[in-house]
Coordinates of C-alpha atoms and ligand atoms in Angstrom, one line a residue:
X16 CA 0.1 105.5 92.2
X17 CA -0.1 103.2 88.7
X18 CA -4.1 104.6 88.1
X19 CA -3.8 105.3 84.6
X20 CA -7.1 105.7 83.2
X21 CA -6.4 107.4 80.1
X22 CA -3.7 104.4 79.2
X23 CA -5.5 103.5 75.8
X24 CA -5.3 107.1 75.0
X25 CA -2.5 107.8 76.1
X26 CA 0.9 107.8 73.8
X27 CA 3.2 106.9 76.5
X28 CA 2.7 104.5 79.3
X29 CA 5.9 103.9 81.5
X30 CA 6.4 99.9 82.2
X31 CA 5.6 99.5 86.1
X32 CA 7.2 96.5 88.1
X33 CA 6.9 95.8 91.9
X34 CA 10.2 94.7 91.9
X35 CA 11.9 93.5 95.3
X36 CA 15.6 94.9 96.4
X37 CA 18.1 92.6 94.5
X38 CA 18.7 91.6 97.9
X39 CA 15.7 89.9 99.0
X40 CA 15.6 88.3 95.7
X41 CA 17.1 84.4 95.6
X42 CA 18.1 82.0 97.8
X43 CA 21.6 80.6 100.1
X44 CA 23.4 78.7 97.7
X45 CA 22.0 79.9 94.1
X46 CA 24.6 81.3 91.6
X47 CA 24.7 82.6 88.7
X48 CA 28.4 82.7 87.4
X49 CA 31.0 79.9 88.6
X50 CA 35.0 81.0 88.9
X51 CA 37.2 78.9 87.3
X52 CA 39.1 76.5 89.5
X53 CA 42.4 78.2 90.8
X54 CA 44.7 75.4 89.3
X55 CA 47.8 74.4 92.0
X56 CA 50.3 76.5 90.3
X57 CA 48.8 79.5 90.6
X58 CA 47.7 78.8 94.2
X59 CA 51.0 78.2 95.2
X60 CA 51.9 82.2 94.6
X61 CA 48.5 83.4 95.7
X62 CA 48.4 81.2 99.0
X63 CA 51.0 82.9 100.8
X64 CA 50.4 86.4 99.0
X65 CA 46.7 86.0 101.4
X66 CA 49.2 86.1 104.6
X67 CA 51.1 89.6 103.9
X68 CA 47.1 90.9 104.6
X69 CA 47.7 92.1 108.2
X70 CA 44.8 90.1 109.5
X71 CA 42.8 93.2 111.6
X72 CA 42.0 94.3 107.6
X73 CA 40.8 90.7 106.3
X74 CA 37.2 90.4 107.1
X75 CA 36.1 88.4 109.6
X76 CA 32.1 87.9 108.3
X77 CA 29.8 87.5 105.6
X78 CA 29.3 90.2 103.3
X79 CA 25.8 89.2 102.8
X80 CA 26.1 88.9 98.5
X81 CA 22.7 88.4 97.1
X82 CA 22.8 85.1 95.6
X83 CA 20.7 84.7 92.6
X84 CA 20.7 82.7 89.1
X85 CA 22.3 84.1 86.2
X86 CA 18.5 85.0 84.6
X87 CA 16.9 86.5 87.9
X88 CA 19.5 88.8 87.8
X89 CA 19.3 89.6 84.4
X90 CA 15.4 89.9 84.6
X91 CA 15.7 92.2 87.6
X92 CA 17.9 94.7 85.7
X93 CA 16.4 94.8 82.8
X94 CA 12.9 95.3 84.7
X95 CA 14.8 98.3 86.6
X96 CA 15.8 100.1 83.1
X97 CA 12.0 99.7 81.3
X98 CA 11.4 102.0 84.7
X99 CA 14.3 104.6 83.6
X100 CA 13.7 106.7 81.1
X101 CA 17.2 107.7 79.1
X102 CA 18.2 109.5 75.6
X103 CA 17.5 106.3 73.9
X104 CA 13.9 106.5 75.0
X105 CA 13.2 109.7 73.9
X106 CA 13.2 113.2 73.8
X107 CA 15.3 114.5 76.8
X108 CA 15.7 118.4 76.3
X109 CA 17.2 119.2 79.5
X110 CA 18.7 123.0 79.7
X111 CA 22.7 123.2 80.3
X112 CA 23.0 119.3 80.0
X113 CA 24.0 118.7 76.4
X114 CA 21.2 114.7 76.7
X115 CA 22.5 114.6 73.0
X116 CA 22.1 110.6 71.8
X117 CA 25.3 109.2 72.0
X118 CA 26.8 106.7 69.0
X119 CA 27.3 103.2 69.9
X120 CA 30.5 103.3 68.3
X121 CA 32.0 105.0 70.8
X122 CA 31.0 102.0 73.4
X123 CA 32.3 100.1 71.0
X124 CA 35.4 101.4 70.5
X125 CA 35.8 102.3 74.1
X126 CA 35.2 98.7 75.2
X127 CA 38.2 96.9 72.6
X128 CA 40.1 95.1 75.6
X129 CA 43.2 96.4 73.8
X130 CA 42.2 99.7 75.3
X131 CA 39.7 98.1 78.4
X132 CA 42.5 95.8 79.1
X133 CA 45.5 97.9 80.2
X134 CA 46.3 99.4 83.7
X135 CA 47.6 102.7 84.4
X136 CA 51.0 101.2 85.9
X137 CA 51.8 99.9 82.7
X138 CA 54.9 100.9 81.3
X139 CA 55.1 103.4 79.1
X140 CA 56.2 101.7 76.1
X141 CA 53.3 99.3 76.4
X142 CA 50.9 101.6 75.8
X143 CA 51.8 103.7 73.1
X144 CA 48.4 103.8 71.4
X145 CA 46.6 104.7 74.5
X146 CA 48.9 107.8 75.2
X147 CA 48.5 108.9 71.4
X148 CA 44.7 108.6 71.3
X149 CA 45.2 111.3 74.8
X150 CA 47.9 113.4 72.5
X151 CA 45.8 113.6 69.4
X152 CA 42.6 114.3 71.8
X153 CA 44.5 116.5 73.7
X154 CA 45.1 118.8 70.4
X155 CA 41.9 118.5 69.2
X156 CA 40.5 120.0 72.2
X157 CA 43.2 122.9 71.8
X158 CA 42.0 123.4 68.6
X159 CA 38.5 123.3 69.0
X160 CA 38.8 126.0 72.2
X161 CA 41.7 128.1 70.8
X162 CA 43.7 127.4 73.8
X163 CA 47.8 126.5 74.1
X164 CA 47.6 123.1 75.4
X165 CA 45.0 120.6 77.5
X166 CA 45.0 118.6 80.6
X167 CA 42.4 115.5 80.3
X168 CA 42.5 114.6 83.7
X169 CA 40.0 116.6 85.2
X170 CA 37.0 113.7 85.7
X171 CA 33.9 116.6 85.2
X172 CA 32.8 120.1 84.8
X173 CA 33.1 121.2 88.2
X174 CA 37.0 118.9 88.6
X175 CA 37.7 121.3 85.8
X176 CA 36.2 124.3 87.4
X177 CA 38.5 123.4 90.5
X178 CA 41.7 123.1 88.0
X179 CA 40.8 126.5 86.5
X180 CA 40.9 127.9 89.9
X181 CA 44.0 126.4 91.0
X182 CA 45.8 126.9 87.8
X183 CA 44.6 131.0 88.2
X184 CA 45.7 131.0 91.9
X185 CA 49.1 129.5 91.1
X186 CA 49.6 132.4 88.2
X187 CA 48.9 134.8 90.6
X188 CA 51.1 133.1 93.6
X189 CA 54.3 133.5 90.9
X190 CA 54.1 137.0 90.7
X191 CA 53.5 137.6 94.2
X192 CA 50.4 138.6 93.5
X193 CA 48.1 136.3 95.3
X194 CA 47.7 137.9 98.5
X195 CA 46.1 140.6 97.0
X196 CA 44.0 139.1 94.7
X197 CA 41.5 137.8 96.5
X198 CA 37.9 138.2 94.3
X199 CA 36.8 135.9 91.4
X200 CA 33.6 137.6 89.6
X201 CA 30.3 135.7 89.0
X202 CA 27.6 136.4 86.7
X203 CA 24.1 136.1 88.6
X204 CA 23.4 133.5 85.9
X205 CA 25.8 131.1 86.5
X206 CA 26.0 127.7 86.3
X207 CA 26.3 127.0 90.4
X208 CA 29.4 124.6 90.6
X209 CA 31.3 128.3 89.2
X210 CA 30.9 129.5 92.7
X211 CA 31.1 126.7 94.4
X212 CA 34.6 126.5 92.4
X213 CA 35.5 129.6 93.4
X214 CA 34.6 129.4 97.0
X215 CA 36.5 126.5 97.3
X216 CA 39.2 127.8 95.5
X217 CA 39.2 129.9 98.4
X218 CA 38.1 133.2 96.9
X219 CA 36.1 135.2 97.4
X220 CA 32.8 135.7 94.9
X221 CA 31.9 138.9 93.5
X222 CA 28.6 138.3 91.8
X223 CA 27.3 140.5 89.3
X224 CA 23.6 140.9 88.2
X225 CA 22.5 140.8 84.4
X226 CA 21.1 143.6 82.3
X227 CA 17.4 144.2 81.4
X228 CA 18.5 142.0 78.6
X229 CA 19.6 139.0 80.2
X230 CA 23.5 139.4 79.7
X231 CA 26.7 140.7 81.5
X232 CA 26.0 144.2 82.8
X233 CA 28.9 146.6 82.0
X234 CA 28.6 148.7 84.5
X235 CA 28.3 146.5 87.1
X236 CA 31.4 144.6 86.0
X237 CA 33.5 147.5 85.6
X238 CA 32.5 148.7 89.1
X239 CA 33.3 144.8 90.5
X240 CA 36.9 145.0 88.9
X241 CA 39.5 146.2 91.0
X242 CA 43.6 145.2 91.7
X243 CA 41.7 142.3 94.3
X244 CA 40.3 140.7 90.9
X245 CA 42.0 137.6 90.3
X246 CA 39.9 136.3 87.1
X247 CA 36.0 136.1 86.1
X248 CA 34.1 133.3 85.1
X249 CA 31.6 133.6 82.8
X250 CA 29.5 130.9 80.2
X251 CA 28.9 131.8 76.5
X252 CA 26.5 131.8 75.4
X253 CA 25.3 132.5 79.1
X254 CA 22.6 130.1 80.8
X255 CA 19.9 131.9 79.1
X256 CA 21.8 131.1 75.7
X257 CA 22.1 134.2 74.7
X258 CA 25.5 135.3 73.3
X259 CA 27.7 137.5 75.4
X260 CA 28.1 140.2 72.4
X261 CA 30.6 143.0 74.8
X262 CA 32.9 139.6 75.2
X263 CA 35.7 141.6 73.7
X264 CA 34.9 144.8 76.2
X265 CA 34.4 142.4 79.1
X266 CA 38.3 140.5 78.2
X267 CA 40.0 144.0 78.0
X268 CA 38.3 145.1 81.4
X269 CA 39.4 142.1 83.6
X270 CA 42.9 141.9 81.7
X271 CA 43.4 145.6 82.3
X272 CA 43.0 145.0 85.9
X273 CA 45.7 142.1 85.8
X274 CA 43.3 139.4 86.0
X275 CA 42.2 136.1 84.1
X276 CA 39.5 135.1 82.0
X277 CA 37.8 131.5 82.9
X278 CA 35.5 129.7 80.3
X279 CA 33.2 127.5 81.2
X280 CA 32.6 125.7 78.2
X281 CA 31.1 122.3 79.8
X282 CA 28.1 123.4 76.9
X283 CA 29.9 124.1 74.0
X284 CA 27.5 122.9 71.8
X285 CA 26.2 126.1 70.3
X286 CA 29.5 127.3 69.3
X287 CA 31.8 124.2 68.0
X288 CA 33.5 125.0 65.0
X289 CA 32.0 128.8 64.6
X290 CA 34.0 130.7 67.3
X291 CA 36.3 129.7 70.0
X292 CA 36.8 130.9 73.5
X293 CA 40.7 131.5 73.1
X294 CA 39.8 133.8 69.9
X295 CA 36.9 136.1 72.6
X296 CA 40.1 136.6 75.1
X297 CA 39.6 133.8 77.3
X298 CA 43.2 132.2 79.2
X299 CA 41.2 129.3 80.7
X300 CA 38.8 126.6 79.7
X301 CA 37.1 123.7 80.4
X302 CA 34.4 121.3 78.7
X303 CA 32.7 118.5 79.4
X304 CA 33.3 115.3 77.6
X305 CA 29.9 113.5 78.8
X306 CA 27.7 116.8 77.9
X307 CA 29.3 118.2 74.0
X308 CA 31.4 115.4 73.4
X309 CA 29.1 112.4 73.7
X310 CA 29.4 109.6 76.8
X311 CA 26.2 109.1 78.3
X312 CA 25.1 111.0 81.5
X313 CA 23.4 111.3 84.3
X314 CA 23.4 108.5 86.3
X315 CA 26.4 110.6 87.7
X316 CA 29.5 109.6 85.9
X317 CA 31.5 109.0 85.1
X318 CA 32.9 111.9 83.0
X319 CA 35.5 114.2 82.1
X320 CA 35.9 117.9 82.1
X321 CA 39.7 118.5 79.8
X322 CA 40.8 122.2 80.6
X323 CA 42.5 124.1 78.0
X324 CA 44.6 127.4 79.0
X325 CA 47.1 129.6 77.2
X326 CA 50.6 129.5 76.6
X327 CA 51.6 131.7 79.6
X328 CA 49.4 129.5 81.8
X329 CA 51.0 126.3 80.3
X330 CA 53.5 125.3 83.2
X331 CA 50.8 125.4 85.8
X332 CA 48.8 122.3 84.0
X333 CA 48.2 119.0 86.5
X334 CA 51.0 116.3 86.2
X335 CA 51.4 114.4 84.2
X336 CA 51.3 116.2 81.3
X337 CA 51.4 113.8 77.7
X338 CA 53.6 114.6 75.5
X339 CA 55.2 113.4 71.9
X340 CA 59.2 113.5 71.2
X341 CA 58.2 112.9 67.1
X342 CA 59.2 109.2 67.9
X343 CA 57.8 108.2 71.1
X344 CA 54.7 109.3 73.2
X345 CA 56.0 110.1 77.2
X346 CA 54.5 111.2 80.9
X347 CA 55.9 114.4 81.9
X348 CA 56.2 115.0 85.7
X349 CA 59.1 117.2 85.5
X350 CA 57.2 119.9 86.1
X351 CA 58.2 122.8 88.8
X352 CA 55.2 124.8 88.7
X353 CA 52.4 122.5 87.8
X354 CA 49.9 122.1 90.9
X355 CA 50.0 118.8 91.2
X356 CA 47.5 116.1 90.4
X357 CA 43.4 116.7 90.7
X358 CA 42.5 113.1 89.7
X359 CA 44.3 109.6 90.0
X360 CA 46.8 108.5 86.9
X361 CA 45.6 110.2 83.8
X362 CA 41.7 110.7 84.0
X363 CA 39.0 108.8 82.8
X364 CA 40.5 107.1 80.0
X365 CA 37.3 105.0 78.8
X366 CA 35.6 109.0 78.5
X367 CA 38.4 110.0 76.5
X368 CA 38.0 107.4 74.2
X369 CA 34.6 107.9 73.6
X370 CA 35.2 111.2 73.0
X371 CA 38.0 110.4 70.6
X372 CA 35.8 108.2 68.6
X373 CA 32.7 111.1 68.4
X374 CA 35.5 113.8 67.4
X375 CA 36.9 110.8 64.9
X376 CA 33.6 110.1 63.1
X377 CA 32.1 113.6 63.1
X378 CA 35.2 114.9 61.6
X379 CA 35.7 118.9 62.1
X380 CA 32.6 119.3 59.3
X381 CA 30.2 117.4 61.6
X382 CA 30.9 119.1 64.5
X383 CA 29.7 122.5 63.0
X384 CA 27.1 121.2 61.9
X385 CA 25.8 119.5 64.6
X386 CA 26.2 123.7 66.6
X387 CA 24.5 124.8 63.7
X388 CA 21.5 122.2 64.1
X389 CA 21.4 122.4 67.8
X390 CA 21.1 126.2 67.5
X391 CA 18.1 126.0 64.5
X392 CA 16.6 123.7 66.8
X393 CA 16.7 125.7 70.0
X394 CA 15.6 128.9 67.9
X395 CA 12.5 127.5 66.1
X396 CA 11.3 125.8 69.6
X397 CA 11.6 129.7 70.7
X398 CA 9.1 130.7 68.4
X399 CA 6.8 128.4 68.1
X400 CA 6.4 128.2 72.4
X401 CA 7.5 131.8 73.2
X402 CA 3.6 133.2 72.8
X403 CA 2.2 130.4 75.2
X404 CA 5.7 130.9 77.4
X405 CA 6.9 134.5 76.8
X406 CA 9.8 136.0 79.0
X407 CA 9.5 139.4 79.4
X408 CA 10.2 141.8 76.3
X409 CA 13.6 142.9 76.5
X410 CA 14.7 139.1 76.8
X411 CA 12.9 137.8 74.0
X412 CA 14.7 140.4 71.6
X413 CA 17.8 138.0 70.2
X414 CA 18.0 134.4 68.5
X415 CA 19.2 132.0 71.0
X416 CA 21.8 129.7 71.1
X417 CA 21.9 125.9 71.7
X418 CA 19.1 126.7 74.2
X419 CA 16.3 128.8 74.9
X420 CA 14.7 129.9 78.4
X421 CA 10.8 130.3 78.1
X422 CA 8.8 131.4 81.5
X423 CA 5.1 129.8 82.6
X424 CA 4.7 133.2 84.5
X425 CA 2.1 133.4 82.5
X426 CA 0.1 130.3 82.7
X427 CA 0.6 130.5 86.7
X428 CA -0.9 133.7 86.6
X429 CA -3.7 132.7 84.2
X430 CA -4.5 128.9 85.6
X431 CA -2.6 128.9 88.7
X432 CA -0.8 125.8 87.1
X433 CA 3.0 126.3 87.8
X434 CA 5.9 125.3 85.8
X435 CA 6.3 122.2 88.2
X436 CA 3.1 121.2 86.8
X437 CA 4.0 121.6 83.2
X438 CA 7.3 119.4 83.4
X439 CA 5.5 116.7 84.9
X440 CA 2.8 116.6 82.7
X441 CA 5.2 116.3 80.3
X442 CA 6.6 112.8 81.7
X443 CA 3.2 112.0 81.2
X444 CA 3.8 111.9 77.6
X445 CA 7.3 110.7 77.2
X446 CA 9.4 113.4 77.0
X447 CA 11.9 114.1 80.0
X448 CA 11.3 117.4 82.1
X449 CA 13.5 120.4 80.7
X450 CA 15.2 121.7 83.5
X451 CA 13.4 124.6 85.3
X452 CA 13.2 127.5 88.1
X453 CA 17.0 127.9 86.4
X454 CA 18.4 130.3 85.4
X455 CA 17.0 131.9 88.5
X456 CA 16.9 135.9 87.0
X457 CA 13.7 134.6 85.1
X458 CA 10.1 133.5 87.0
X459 CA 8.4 130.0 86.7
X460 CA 11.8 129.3 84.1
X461 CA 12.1 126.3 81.8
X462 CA 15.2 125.6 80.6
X463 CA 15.0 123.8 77.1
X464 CA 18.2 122.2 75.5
X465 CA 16.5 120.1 71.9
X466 CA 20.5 119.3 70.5
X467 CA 21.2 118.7 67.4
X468 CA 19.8 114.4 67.8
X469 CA 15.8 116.2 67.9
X470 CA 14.5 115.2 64.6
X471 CA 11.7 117.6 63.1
X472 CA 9.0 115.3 64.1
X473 CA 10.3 115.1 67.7
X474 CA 10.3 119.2 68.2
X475 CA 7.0 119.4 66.8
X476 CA 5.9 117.1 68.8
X477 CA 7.2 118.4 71.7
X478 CA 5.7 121.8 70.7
X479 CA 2.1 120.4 69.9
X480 CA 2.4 118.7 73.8
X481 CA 3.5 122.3 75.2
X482 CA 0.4 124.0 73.7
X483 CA -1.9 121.2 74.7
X484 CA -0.6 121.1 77.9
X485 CA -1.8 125.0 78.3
X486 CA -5.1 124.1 76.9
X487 CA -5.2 121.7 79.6
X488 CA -4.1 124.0 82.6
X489 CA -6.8 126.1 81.1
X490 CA -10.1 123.9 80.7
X491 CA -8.8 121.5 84.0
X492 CA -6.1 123.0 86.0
X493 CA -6.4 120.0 88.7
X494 CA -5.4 116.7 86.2
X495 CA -2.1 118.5 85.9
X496 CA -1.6 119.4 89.2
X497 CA -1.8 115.5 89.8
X498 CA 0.5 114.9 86.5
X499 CA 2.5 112.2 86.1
X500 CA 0.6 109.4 86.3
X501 CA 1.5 107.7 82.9
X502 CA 5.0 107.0 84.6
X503 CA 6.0 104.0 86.9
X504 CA 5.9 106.4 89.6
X505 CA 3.3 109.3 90.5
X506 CA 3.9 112.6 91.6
X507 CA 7.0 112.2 94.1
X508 CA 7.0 114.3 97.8
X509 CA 10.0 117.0 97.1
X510 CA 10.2 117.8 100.5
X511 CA 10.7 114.9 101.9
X512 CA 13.1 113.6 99.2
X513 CA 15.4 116.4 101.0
X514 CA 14.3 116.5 105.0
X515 CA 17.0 114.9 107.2
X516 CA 14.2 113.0 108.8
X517 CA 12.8 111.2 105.8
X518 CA 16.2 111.8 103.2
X519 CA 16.6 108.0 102.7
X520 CA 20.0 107.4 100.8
X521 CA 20.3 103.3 100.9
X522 CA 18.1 100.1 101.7
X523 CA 19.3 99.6 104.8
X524 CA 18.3 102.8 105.6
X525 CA 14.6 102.5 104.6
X526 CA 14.2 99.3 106.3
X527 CA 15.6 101.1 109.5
X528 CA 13.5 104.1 108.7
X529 CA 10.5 102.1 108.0
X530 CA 11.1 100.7 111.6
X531 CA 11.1 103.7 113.6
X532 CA 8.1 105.2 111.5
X533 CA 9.6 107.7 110.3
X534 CA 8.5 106.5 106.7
Ligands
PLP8 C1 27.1 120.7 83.8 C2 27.7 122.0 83.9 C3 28.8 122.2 84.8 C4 29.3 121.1 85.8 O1 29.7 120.0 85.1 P1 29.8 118.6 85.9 O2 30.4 117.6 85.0 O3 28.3 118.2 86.3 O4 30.6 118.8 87.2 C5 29.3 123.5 84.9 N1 28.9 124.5 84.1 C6 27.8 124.4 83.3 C7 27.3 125.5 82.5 C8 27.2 123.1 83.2 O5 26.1 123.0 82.3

């Protein structure tokens, strides 16, 4: 699994640590942190406090803690994250995820206990500063969208998606309209939580396939739209990051029919500070916090996906909503028509923050900018790798956005070395795997996102390992096939990562797994 023979070659070699469960690690009676003493006062309140605990819910045994020493703990952790590879390893140009390198002044700022310190059930008037840093994000995130006003509670894209689709259903419930509106349209390109959102939402989806050219097809929409049409969804630029150009055509056609228009801006990273979804005709938006606006991701939160809507959408917005008299910030929940909460208290404050702090030191200027880098970037990627990667001709036409979809159609057909093979030999080398077979309208795909943090030096080295990797699946097909094995882990079974017989989701689990022989 560790064989590296090339290692002295090589440019990259992942650390590698047999490193035990933190559970079997130390021994009964070995700590690493010591509570202060409760002193008597204090036990005097908490001793009877214990007894409201109705005694069926205090636990009875052991909770099995490991118990280690303050550096074995440290040393197992730190082992664990020289086997992870993050944006602050390296290049990490995964499509429609925004891995942009994210300041450490927003950690900072995010972790000054006058802003880690506070609890949700704090009055009001004690935390003033908090509720203005959500007011003051809250309008930036209007401004920067073109939309009337912004929840921040939503806690991610798809939280957001789910808000969207409440916030459309209740619009339509006030003017009776619901009933009959039954059908949410869907791009074939679509990011899949839009769906998902949509199903859950409890519509129906309508989706519609792409042009020859990789964007909305007009007739197909127009025949889609009907009085059932409650709203569309749509990304842009779409998932192959090109720009919707008929936006304007595409608004007038589902407002004609009396329904809305839902932006999924969790990627809005081509287009900050150049256009805004409320200018193309949108009524809804969301966008992700931990993707354009800079908290780290990936480990699965958390997040935050704000939604922005129009003025006529306004009184539908989540409770609370913030809000500033000119003297004091306040919670509103005096709201009739708002649907209610979709996340406890207020969101994830600590996201907010960071994404406060990014807005704060980027300043409107820097945010263009950082589009209008992200965009060069994605575009000269394009045509360096499009000859050793081509789509097929009517896609390749247009500059791309923030990111550009390449296809190893190709190669497969050539070497018989798939796109699979490509992102792992990539790992081999240190950069993390684009994202690929997505969008699913293009073959063998490979989704690559640079952002603006790619330096010069890191595209062209990315682009030098593209083509070398082609030479490769040209003069030995079979040493990528095999790829990674640079990393602290080889080449991983898919299938039985995902088989209900072998899916092993905890420790516990393997050890039982491991019993039976089923591993
Ligand atoms: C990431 C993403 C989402 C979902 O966001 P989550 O925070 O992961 O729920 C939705 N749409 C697009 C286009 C995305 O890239």
């Amino acid at each position: 699994m560790v064989s590296n023979m090339n290692a002295k070659e090589s440019k990259f070699r992942q650390a590698y640590w047999s490193e035990p469960v933190v559970f079997e690690l130390g021994e009964e009676g070995r700590t690493g942190f010591k509570l202060p003493q409760i002193d008597d006062e204090v036990r005097k309140v908490i001793g009877p406090a214990v007894n409201f605990i109705p005694s069926t819910m205090r636990r009875q045994t052991s909770i099995n803690l490991p118990q280690t020493s303050e550096v074995q703990v440290t040393r197992h952790f730190v082992r664990l994250s020289q086997m992870n590879y993050g944006v602050d390893s390296g290049f990490y140009p995964l499509g429609s995820c925004t891995m942009k390198y994210n300041p450490k002044i927003n950690d900072l700022v995010a972790s000054l206990g006058k802003l880690s310190e506070i609890h949700p059930y704090q009055d009001v008037s004690t935390v003033q500063g908090a509720l203005e840093i959500m007011y003051r994000l809250q309008n930036w995130l209007a401004e920067i969208t073109g939309m009337h006003q912004v929840t921040l509670q939503p806690a991610a894209g798809a939280n957001g998606e789910f808000t969207g689709i409440q916030i459309i259903r209740a619009y339509h419930r006030l003017k009776g309209e619901l009933e009959k509106r039954t059908e949410i349209i869907v791009p074939d390109s679509a990011h899949g939580s839009n769906p998902a959102s949509a199903a859950m939402g409890g519509f129906n989806v309508i989706t519609i396939p792409s042009n020859g050219k990789g964007c909305i097809n007009m007739d197909a929409l127009k025949e889609a739209t009907s009085e059932k049409t409650a709203g569309l969804m749509l990304t842009n630029p779409n998932t192959l990051g090109l720009f919707e150009e008929d936006v304007g055509e595409i608004a007038e056609t589902i407002h004609n029919a009396g329904g809305l228009l839902y932006y999924d801006g969790a990627n809005l990273n081509a287009i900050l500070g150049h256009v805004r979804p409320g200018d193309m005709g949108f009524d809804l938006v969301h966008t992700n916090m931990h993707k354009t606006f800079s908290t780290p991701h990936g480990g699965g939160g958390p997040g935050a996906g704000p939604v922005g809507v129009s003025e006529q959408l306004e009184e539908f917005l989540p409770v609370p909503t913030v809000e500033f008299d000119g003297e004091h910030y306040y919670l509103d929940y005096d709201r009739p028509q708002s649907i209610g909460k979709v996340k406890g208290f207020y969101g994830n404050f600590a996201v907010l923050v960071r994404a406060f702090t990014y807005i704060l030191t980027m300043g409107a200027e820097g945010l263009s900018t950082a589009a209008s880098i992200s965009v060069l970037n994605s575009n000269y990627i394009a045509s360096k790798l499009s000859k050793y990667y081509p789509l097929k001709p009517s896609l390749q036409q247009k500059p791309r956005k923030h990111e550009v979809v390449l296809s190893g159609e190709k190669l497969k057909q050539e070497t018989g070395v798939t796109t699979l093979d490509v992102a792992k030999a990539l790992l081999d080398n240190g950069i993390h795997a684009p994202t690929i077979y997505f969008p699913p309208i293009v073959e063998e795909a490979l989704m690559i996102e640079p952002t603006e943090s790619a330096t010069k030096e890191d595209l062209d080295n990315f682009i030098q390992t593209m083509e070398e990797i082609v030479e490769k699946a040209h003069d030995s097909p079979q040493t990528l096939r095999e790829a990674p094995t640079n990393t602290s882990r080889g080449r991983l079974d898919e299938r039985k990562a995902s088989h209900p017989k072998t899916l092993t989701l905890s420790w516990r689990m393997m050890l039982k797994k491991k019993e039976q022989n089923l591993i």
